[in-house]
PDB file of C-alpha atoms and ligand atoms in Angstrom:
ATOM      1  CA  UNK P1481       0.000   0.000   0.000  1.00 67.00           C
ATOM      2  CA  UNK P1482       1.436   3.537  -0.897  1.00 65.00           C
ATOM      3  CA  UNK P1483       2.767   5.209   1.869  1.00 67.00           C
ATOM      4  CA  UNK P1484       2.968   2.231   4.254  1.00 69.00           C
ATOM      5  CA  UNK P1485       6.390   0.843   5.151  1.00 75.00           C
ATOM      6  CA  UNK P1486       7.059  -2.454   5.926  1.00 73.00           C
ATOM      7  CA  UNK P1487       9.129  -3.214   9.271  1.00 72.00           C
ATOM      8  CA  UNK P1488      12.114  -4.391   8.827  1.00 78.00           C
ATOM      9  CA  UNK P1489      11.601  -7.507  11.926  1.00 76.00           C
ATOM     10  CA  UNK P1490       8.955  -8.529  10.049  1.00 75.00           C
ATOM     11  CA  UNK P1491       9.557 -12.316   9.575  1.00 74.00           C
ATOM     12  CA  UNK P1492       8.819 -12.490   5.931  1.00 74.00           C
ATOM     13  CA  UNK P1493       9.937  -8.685   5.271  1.00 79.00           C
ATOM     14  CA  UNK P1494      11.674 -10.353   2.319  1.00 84.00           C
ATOM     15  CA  UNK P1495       8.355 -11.467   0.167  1.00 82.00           C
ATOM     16  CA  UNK P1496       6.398  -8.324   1.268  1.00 85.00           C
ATOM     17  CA  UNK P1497       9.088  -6.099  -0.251  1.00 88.00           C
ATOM     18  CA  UNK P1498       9.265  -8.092  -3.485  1.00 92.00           C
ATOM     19  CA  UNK P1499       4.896  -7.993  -3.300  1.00 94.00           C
ATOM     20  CA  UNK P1500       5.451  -4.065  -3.260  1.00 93.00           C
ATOM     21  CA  UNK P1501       7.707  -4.149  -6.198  1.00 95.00           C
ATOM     22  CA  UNK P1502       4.746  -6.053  -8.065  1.00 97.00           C
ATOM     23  CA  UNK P1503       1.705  -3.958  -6.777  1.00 96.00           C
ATOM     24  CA  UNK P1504       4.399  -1.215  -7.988  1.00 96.00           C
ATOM     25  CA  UNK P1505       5.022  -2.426 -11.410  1.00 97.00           C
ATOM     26  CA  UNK P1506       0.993  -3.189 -11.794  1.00 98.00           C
ATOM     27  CA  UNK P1507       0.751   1.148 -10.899  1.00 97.00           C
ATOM     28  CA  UNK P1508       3.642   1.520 -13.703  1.00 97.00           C
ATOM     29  CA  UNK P1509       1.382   0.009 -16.331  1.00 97.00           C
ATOM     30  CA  UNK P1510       4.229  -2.872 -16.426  1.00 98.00           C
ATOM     31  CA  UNK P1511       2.387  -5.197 -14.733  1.00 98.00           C
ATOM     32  CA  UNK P1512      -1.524  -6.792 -15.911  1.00 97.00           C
ATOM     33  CA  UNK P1513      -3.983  -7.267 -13.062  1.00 97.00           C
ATOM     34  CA  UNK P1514      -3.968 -11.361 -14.039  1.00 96.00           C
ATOM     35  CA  UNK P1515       0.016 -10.993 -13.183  1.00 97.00           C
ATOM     36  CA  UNK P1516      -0.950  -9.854  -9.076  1.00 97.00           C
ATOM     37  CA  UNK P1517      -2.510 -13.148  -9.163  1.00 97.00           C
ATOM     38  CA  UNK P1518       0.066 -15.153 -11.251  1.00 97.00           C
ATOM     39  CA  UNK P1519       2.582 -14.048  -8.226  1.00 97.00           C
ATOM     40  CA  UNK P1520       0.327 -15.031  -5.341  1.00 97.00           C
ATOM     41  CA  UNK P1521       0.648 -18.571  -7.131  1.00 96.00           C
ATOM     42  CA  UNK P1522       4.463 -17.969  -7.281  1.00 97.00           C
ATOM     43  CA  UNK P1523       4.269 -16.996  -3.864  1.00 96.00           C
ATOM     44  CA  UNK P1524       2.641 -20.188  -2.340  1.00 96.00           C
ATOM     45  CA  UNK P1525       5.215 -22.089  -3.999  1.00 97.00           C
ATOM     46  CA  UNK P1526       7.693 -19.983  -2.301  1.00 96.00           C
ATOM     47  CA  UNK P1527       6.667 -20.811   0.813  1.00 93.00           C
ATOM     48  CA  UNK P1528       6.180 -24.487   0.168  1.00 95.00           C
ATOM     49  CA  UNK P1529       9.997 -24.195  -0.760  1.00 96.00           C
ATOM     50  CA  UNK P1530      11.352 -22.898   2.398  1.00 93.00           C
ATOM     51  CA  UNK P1531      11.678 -18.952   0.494  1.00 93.00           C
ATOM     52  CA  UNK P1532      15.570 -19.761  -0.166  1.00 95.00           C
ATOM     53  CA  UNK P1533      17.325 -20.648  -3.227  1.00 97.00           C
ATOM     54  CA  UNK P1534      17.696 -24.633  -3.299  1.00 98.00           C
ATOM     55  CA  UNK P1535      20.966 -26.428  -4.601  1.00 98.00           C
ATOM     56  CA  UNK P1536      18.710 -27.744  -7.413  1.00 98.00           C
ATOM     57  CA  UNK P1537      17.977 -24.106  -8.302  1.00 98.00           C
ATOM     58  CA  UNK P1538      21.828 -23.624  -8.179  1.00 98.00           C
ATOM     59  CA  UNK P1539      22.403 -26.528 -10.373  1.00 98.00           C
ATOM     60  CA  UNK P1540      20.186 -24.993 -12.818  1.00 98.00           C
ATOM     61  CA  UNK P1541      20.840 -21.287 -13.011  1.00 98.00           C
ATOM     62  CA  UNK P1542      24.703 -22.628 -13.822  1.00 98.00           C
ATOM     63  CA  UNK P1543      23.638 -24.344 -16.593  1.00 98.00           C
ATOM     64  CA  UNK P1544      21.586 -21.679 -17.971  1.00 98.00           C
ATOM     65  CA  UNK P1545      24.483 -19.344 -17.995  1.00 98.00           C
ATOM     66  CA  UNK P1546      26.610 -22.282 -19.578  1.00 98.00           C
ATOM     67  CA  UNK P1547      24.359 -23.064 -22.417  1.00 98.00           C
ATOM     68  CA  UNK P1548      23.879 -18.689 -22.534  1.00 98.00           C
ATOM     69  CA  UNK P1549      27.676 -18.968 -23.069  1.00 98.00           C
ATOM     70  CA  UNK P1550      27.841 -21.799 -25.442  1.00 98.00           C
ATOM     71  CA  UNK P1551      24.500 -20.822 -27.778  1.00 98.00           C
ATOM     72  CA  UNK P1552      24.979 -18.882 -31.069  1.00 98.00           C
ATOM     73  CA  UNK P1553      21.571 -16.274 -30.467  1.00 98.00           C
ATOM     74  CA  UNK P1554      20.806 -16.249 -26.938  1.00 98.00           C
ATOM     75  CA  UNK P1555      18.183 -14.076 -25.687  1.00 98.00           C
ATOM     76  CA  UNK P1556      16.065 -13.185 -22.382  1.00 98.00           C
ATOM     77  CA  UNK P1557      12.268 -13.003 -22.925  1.00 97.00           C
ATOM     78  CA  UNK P1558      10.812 -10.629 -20.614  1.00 98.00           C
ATOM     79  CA  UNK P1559       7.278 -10.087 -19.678  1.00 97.00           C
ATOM     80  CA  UNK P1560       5.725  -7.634 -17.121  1.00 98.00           C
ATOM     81  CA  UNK P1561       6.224  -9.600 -13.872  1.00 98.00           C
ATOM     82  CA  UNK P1562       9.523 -10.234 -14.686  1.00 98.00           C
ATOM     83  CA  UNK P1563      10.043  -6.733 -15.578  1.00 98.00           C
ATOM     84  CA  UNK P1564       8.757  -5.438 -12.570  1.00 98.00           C
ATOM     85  CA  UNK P1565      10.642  -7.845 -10.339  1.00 98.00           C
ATOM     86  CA  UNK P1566      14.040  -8.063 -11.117  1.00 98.00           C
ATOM     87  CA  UNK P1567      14.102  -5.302 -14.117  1.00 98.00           C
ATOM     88  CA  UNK P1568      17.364  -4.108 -12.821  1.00 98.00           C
ATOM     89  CA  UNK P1569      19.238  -8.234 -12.332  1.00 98.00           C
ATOM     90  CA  UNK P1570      17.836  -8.954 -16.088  1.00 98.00           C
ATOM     91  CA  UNK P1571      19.929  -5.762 -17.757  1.00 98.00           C
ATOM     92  CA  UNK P1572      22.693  -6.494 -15.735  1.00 98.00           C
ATOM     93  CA  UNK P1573      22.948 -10.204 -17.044  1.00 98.00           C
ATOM     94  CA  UNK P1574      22.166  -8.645 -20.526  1.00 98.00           C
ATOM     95  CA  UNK P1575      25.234  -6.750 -20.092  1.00 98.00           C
ATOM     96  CA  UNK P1576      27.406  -9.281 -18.624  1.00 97.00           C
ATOM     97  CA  UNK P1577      26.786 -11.837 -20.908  1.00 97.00           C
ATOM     98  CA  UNK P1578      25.892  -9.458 -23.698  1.00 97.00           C
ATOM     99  CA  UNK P1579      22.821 -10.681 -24.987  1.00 98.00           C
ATOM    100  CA  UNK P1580      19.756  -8.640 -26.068  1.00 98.00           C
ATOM    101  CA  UNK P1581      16.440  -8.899 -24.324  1.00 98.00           C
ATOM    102  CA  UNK P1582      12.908  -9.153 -25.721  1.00 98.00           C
ATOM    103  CA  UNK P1583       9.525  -7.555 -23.908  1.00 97.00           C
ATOM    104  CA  UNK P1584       7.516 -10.775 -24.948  1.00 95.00           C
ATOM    105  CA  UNK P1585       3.751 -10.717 -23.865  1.00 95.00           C
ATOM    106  CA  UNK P1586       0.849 -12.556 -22.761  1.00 93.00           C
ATOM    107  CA  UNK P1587      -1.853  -9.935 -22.332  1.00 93.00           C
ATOM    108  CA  UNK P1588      -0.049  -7.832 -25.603  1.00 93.00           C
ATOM    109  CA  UNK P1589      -0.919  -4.511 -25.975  1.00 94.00           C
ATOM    110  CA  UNK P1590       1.540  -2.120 -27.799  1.00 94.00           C
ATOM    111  CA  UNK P1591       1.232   0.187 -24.771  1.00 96.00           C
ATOM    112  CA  UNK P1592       2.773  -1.955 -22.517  1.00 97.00           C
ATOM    113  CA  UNK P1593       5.057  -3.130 -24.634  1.00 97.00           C
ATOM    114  CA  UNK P1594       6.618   0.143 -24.706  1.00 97.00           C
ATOM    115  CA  UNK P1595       5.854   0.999 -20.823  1.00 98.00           C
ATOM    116  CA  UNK P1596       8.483  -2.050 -20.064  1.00 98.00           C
ATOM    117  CA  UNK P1597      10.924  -1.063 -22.988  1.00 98.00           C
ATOM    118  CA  UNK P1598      11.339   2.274 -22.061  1.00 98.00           C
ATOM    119  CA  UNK P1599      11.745   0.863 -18.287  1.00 98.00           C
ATOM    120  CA  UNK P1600      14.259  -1.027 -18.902  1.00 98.00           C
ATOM    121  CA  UNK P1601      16.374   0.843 -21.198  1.00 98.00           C
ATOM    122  CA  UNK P1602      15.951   3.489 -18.429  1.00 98.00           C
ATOM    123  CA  UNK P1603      17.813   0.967 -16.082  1.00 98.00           C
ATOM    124  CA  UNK P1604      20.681   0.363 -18.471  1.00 98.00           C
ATOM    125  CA  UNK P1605      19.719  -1.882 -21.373  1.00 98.00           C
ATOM    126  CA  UNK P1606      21.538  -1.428 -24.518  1.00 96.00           C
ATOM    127  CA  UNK P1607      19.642  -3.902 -26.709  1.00 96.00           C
ATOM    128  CA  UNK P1608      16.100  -4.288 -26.499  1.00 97.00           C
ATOM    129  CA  UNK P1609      13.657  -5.569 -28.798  1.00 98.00           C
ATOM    130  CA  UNK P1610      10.473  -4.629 -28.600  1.00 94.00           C
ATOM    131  CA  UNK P1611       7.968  -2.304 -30.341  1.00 92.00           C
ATOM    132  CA  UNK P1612       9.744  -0.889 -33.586  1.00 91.00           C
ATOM    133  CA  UNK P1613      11.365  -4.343 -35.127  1.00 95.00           C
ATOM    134  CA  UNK P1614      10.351  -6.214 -37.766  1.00 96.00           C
ATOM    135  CA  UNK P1615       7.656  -8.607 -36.295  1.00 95.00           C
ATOM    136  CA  UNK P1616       6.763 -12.305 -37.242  1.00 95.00           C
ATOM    137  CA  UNK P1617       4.712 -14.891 -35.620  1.00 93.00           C
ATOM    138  CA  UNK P1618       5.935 -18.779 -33.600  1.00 92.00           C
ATOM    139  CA  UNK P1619       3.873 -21.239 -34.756  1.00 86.00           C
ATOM    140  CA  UNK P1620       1.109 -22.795 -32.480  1.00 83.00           C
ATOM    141  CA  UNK P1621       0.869 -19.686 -30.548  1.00 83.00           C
ATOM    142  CA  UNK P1622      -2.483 -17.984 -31.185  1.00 78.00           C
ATOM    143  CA  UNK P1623      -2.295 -14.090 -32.271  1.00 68.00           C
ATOM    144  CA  UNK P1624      -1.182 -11.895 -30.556  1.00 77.00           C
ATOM    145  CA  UNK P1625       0.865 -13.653 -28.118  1.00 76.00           C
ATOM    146  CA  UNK P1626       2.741 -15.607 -30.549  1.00 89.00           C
ATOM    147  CA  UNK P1627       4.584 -11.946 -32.088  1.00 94.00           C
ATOM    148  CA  UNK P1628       8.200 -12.070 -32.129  1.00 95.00           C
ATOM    149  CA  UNK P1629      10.834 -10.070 -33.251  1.00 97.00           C
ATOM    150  CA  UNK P1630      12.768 -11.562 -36.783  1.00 97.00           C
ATOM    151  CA  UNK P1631      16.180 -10.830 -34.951  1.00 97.00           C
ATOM    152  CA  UNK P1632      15.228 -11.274 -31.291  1.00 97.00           C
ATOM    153  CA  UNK P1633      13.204 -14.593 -30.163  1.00 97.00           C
ATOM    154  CA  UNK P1634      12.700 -15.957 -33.789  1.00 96.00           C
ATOM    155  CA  UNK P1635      15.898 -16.002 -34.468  1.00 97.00           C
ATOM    156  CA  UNK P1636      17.281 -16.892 -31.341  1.00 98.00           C
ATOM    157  CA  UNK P1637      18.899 -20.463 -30.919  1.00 98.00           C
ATOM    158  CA  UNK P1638      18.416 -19.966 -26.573  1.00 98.00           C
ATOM    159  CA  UNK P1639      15.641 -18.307 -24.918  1.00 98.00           C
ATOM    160  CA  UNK P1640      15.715 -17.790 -20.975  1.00 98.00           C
ATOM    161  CA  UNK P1641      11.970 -16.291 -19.788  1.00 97.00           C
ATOM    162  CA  UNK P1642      10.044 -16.713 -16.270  1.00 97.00           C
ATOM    163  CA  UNK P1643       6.821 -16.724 -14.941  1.00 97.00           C
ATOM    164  CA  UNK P1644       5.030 -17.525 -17.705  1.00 91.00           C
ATOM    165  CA  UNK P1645       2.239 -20.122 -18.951  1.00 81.00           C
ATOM    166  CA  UNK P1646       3.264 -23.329 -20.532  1.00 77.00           C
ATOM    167  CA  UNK P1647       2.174 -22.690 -24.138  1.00 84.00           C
ATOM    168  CA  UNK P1648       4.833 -20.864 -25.280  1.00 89.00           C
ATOM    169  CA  UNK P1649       7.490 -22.890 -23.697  1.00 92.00           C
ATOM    170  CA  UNK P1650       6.209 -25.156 -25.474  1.00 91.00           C
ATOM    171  CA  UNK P1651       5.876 -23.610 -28.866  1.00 92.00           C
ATOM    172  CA  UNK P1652       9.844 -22.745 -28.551  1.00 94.00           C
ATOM    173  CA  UNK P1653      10.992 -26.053 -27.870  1.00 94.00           C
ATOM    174  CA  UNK P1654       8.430 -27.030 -30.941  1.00 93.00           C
ATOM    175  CA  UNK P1655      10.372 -24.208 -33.361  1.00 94.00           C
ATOM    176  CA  UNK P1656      13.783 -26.446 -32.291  1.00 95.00           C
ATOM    177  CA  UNK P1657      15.118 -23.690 -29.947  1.00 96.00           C
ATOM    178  CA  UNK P1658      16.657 -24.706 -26.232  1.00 97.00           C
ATOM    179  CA  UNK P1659      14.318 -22.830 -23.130  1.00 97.00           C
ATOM    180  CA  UNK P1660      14.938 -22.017 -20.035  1.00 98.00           C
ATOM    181  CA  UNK P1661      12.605 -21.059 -17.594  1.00 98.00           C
ATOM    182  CA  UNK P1662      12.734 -19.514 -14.101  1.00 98.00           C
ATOM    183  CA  UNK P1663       9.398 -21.126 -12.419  1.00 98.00           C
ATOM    184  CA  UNK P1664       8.337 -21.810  -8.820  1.00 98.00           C
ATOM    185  CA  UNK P1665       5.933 -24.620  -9.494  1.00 97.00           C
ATOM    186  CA  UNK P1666       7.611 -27.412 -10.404  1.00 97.00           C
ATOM    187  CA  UNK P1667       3.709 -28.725 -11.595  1.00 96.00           C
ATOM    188  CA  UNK P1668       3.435 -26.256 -14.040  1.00 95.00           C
ATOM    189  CA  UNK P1669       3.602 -27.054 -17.770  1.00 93.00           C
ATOM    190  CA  UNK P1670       6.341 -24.413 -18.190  1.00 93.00           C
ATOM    191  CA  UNK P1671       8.365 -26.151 -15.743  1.00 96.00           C
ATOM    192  CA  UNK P1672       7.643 -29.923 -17.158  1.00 96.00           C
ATOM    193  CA  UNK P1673       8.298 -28.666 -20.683  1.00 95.00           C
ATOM    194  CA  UNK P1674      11.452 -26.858 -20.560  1.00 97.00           C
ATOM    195  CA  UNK P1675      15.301 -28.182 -21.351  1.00 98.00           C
ATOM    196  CA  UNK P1676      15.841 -26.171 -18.097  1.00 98.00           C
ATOM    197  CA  UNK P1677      14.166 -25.002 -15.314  1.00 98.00           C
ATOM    198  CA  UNK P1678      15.101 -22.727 -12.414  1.00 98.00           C
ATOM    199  CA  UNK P1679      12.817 -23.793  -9.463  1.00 98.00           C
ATOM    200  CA  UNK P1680      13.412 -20.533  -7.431  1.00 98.00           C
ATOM    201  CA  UNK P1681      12.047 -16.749  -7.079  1.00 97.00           C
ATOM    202  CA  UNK P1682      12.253 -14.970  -9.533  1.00 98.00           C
ATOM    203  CA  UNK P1683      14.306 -12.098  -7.922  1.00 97.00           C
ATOM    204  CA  UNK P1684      16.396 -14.347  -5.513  1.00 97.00           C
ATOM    205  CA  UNK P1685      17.058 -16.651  -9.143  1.00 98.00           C
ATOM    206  CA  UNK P1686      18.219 -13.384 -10.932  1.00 98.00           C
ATOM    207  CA  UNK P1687      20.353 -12.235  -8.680  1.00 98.00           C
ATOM    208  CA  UNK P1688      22.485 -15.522  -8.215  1.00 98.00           C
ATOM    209  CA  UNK P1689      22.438 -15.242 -12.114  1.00 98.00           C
ATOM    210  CA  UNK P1690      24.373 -12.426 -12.389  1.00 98.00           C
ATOM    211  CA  UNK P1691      27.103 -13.730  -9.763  1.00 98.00           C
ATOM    212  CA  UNK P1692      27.922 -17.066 -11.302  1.00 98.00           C
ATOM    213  CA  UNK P1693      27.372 -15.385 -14.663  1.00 98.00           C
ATOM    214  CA  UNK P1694      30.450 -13.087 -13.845  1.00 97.00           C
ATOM    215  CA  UNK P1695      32.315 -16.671 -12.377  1.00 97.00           C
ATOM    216  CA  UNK P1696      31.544 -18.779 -15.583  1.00 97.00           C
ATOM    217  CA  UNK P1697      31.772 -15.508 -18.065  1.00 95.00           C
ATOM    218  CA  UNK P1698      36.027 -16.691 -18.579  1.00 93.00           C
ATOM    219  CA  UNK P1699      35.812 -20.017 -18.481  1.00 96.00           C
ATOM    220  CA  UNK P1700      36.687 -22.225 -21.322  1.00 95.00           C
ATOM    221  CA  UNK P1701      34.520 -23.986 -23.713  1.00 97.00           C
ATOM    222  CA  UNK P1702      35.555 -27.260 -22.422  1.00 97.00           C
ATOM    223  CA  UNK P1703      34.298 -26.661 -19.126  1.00 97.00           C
ATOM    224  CA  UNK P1704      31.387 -25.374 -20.120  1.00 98.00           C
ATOM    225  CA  UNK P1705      30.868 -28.210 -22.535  1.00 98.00           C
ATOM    226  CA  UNK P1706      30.843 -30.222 -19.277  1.00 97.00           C
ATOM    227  CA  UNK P1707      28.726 -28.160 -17.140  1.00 98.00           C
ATOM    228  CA  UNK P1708      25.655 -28.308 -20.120  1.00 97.00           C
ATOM    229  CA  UNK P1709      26.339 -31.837 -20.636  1.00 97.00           C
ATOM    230  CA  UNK P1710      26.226 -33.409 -17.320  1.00 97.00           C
ATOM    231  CA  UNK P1711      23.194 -31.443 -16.267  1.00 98.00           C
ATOM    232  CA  UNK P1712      19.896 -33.282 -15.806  1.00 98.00           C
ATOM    233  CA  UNK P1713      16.156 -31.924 -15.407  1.00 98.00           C
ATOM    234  CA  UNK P1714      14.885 -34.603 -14.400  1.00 97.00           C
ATOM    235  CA  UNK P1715      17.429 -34.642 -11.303  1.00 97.00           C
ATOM    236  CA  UNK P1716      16.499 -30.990 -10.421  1.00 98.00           C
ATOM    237  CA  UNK P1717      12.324 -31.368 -11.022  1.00 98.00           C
ATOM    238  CA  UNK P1718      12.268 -34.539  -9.019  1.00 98.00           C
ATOM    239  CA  UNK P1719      14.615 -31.939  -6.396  1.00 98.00           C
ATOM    240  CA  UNK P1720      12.210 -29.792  -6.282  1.00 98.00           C
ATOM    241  CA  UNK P1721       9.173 -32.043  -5.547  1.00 98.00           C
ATOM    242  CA  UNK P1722      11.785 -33.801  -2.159  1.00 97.00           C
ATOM    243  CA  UNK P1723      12.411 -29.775  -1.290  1.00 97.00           C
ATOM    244  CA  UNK P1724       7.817 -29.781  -0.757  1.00 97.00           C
ATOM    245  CA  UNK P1725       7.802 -33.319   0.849  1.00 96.00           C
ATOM    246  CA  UNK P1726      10.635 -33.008   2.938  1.00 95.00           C
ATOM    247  CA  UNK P1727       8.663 -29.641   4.305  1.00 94.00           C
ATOM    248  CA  UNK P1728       5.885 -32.049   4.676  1.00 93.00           C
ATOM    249  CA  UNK P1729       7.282 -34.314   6.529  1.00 92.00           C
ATOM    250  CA  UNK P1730       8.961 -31.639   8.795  1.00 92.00           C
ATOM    251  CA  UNK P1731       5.276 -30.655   9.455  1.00 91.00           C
ATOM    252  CA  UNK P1732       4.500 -34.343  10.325  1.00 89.00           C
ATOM    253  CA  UNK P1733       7.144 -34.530  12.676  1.00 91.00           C
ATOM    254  CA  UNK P1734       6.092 -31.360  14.623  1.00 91.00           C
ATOM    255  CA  UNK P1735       2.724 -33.033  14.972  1.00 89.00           C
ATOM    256  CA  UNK P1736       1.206 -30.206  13.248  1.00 89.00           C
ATOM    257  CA  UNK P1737      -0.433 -33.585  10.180  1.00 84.00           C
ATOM    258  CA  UNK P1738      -2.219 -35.538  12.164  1.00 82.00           C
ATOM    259  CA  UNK P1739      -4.320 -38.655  11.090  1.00 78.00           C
ATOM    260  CA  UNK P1740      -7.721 -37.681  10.350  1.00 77.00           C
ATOM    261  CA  UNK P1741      -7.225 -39.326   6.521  1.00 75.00           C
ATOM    262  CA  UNK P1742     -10.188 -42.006   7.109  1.00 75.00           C
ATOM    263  CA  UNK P1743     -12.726 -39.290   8.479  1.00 80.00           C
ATOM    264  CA  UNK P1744     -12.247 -37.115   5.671  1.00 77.00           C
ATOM    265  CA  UNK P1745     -12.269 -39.914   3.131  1.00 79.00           C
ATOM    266  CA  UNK P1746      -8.759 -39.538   1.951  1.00 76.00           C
TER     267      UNK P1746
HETATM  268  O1  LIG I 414       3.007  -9.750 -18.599  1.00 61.03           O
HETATM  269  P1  LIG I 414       2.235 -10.763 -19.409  1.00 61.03           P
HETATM  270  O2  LIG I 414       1.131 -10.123 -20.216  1.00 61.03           O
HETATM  271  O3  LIG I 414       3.127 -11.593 -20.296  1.00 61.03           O
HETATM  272  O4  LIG I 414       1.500 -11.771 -18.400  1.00 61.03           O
HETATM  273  C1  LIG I 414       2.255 -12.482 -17.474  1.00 61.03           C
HETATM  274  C2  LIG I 414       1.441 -13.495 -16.619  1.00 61.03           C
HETATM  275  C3  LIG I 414       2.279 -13.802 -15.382  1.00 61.03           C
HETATM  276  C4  LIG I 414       0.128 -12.878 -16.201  1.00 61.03           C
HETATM  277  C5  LIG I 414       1.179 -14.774 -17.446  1.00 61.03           C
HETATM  278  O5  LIG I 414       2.362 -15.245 -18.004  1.00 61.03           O
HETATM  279  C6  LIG I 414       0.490 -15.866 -16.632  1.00 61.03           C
HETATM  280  O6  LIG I 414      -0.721 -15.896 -16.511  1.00 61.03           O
HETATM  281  O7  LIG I 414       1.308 -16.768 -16.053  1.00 61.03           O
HETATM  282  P2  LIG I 414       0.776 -18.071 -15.251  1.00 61.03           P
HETATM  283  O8  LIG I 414       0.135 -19.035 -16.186  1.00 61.03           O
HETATM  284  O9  LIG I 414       0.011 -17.640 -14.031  1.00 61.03           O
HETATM  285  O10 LIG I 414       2.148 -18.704 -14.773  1.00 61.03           O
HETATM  286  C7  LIG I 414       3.040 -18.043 -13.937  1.00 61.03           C
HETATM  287  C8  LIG I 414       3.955 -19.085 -13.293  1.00 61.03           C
HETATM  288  O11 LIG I 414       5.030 -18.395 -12.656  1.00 61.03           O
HETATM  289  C9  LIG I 414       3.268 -19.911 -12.196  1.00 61.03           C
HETATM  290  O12 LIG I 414       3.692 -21.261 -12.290  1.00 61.03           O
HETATM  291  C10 LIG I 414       3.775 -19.295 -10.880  1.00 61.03           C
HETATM  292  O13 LIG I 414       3.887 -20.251  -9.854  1.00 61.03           O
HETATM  293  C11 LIG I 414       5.150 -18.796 -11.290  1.00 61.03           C
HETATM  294  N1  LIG I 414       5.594 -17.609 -10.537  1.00 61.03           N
HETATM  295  C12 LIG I 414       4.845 -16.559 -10.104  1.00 61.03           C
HETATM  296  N2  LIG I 414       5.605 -15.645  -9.501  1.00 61.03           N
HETATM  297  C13 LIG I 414       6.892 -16.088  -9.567  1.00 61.03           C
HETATM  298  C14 LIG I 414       6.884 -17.354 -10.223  1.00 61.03           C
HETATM  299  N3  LIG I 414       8.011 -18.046 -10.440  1.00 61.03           N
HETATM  300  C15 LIG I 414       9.179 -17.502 -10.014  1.00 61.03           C
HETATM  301  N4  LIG I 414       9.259 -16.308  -9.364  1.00 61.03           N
HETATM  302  C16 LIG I 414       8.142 -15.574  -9.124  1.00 61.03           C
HETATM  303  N5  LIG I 414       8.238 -14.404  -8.502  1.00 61.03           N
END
């Protein structure tokens, strides 16, 4: 709420700060009413996780930067939430790694197309596609949500997006191209259907992105090579699912599951 501030001792200061910077980006015109919801999704997740960066998570975010590193076209795909969120880690791991970004939208209007541009040129960003390139359309993804820019996603060889729906991760990995996604339910189609995903906030994700970004940026091919071949989705989903259970469990232990199952029919 505008003019309210958060106290710092509050136990989960952390998640109310980054629900400001949404609420904020929604007043911006960055953010889509839909997207306030999409995050309360995001944020039950969160808590299901523990609201900390996993080693899975870790495991993952290095081999995005690898395959970044070893790809021909990278490019970041970045829609309102993301914007909003962690605006200022995306530019800087545009810049490190320099590769462009693309504002690529759900809810498409040009408006807010430019809105998040403009935003994030204003934080830095050198190359960003978005309204004024030559547009074309990704297969199986209904107008207007499948536009693309001819030089940005469509050409692109690796796309890294978050918080999105599962269609168009789909749709890329359809067109041949390698996706990574930054997703906190490890449910969601997005997160089933990508080459990699990043089970882990959004923000929290970013900003380890940038660090081992700058640790892997000099590293030779060979070792790169080896970080993108011996990592395994499969290994970091099924991760991700333990992280939940083991919080679970935890909860079992403390007494706070008890046995009802038979009375309510489970
Ligand atoms: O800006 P637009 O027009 O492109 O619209 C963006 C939204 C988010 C509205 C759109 O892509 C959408 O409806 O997404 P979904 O289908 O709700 O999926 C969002 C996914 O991201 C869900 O699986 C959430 O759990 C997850 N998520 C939400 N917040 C975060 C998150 N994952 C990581 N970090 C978050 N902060």
């Amino acid at each position: 709420m505008k003019g309210f501030r958060i106290p710092k001792s509050h136990p989960r200061y952390h998640s109310l700060i980054i629900r400001e910077r949404i609420v904020d980006g929604f007043r911006k015109g960055m953010v889509v009413p839909e997207g306030l919801i999409a995050h309360g999704r995001g944020e039950a997740f969160d808590y299901l996780l523990g609201e900390k960066t996993h080693d899975f998570a870790l495991m993952s975010i290095k081999a995005t930067i690898a395959y970044v590193l070893l790809a021909e076209k990278p490019i970041i795909s970045v829609n309102g939430n993301l914007a909003a969120l962690a605006g200022k880690e995306i530019v800087m791991l545009s810049d490190i790694l320099d590769i462009p970004i693309e504002v690529n939208l759900f809810y498409r209007t040009e408006e807010r197309i430019k809105i998040i541009e403009e935003y994030l040129k204003n934080l830095g960003a050198k190359k960003v596609f978005g309204s004024n390139c030559k547009k074309t359309h990704i297969s199986g993804l209904e107008s207007p949500r499948g536009i693309v820019c001819v030089d940005g996603i469509y050409s692109a060889d690796f796309v890294l997006l978050g918080i999105e729906d599962g269609d168009r991760t789909e749709a890329l990995r359809r067109v041949g191209k390698r996706v990574a996604v930054i997703d906190l339910n490890p449910f969601s189609r997005t997160a089933q259907m990508a080459d990699i995903t990043i089970v882990d906030e959004a923000t929290r994700a970013l900003k380890r992105a940038v660090e081992i970004a700058m640790e892997l940026k000099n590293l030779d091919e060979n070792k790169l090579r080896e970080i993108a071949e011996n990592y395994d989705n499969r290994k970091v989903l099924s991760g991700a699912f333990e992280a939940i259970l083991n919080r679970l469990n935890d909860a079992r232990k403390r007494g706070l599951i008890i046995s009802f199952s038979r009375e309510l029919g489970l």
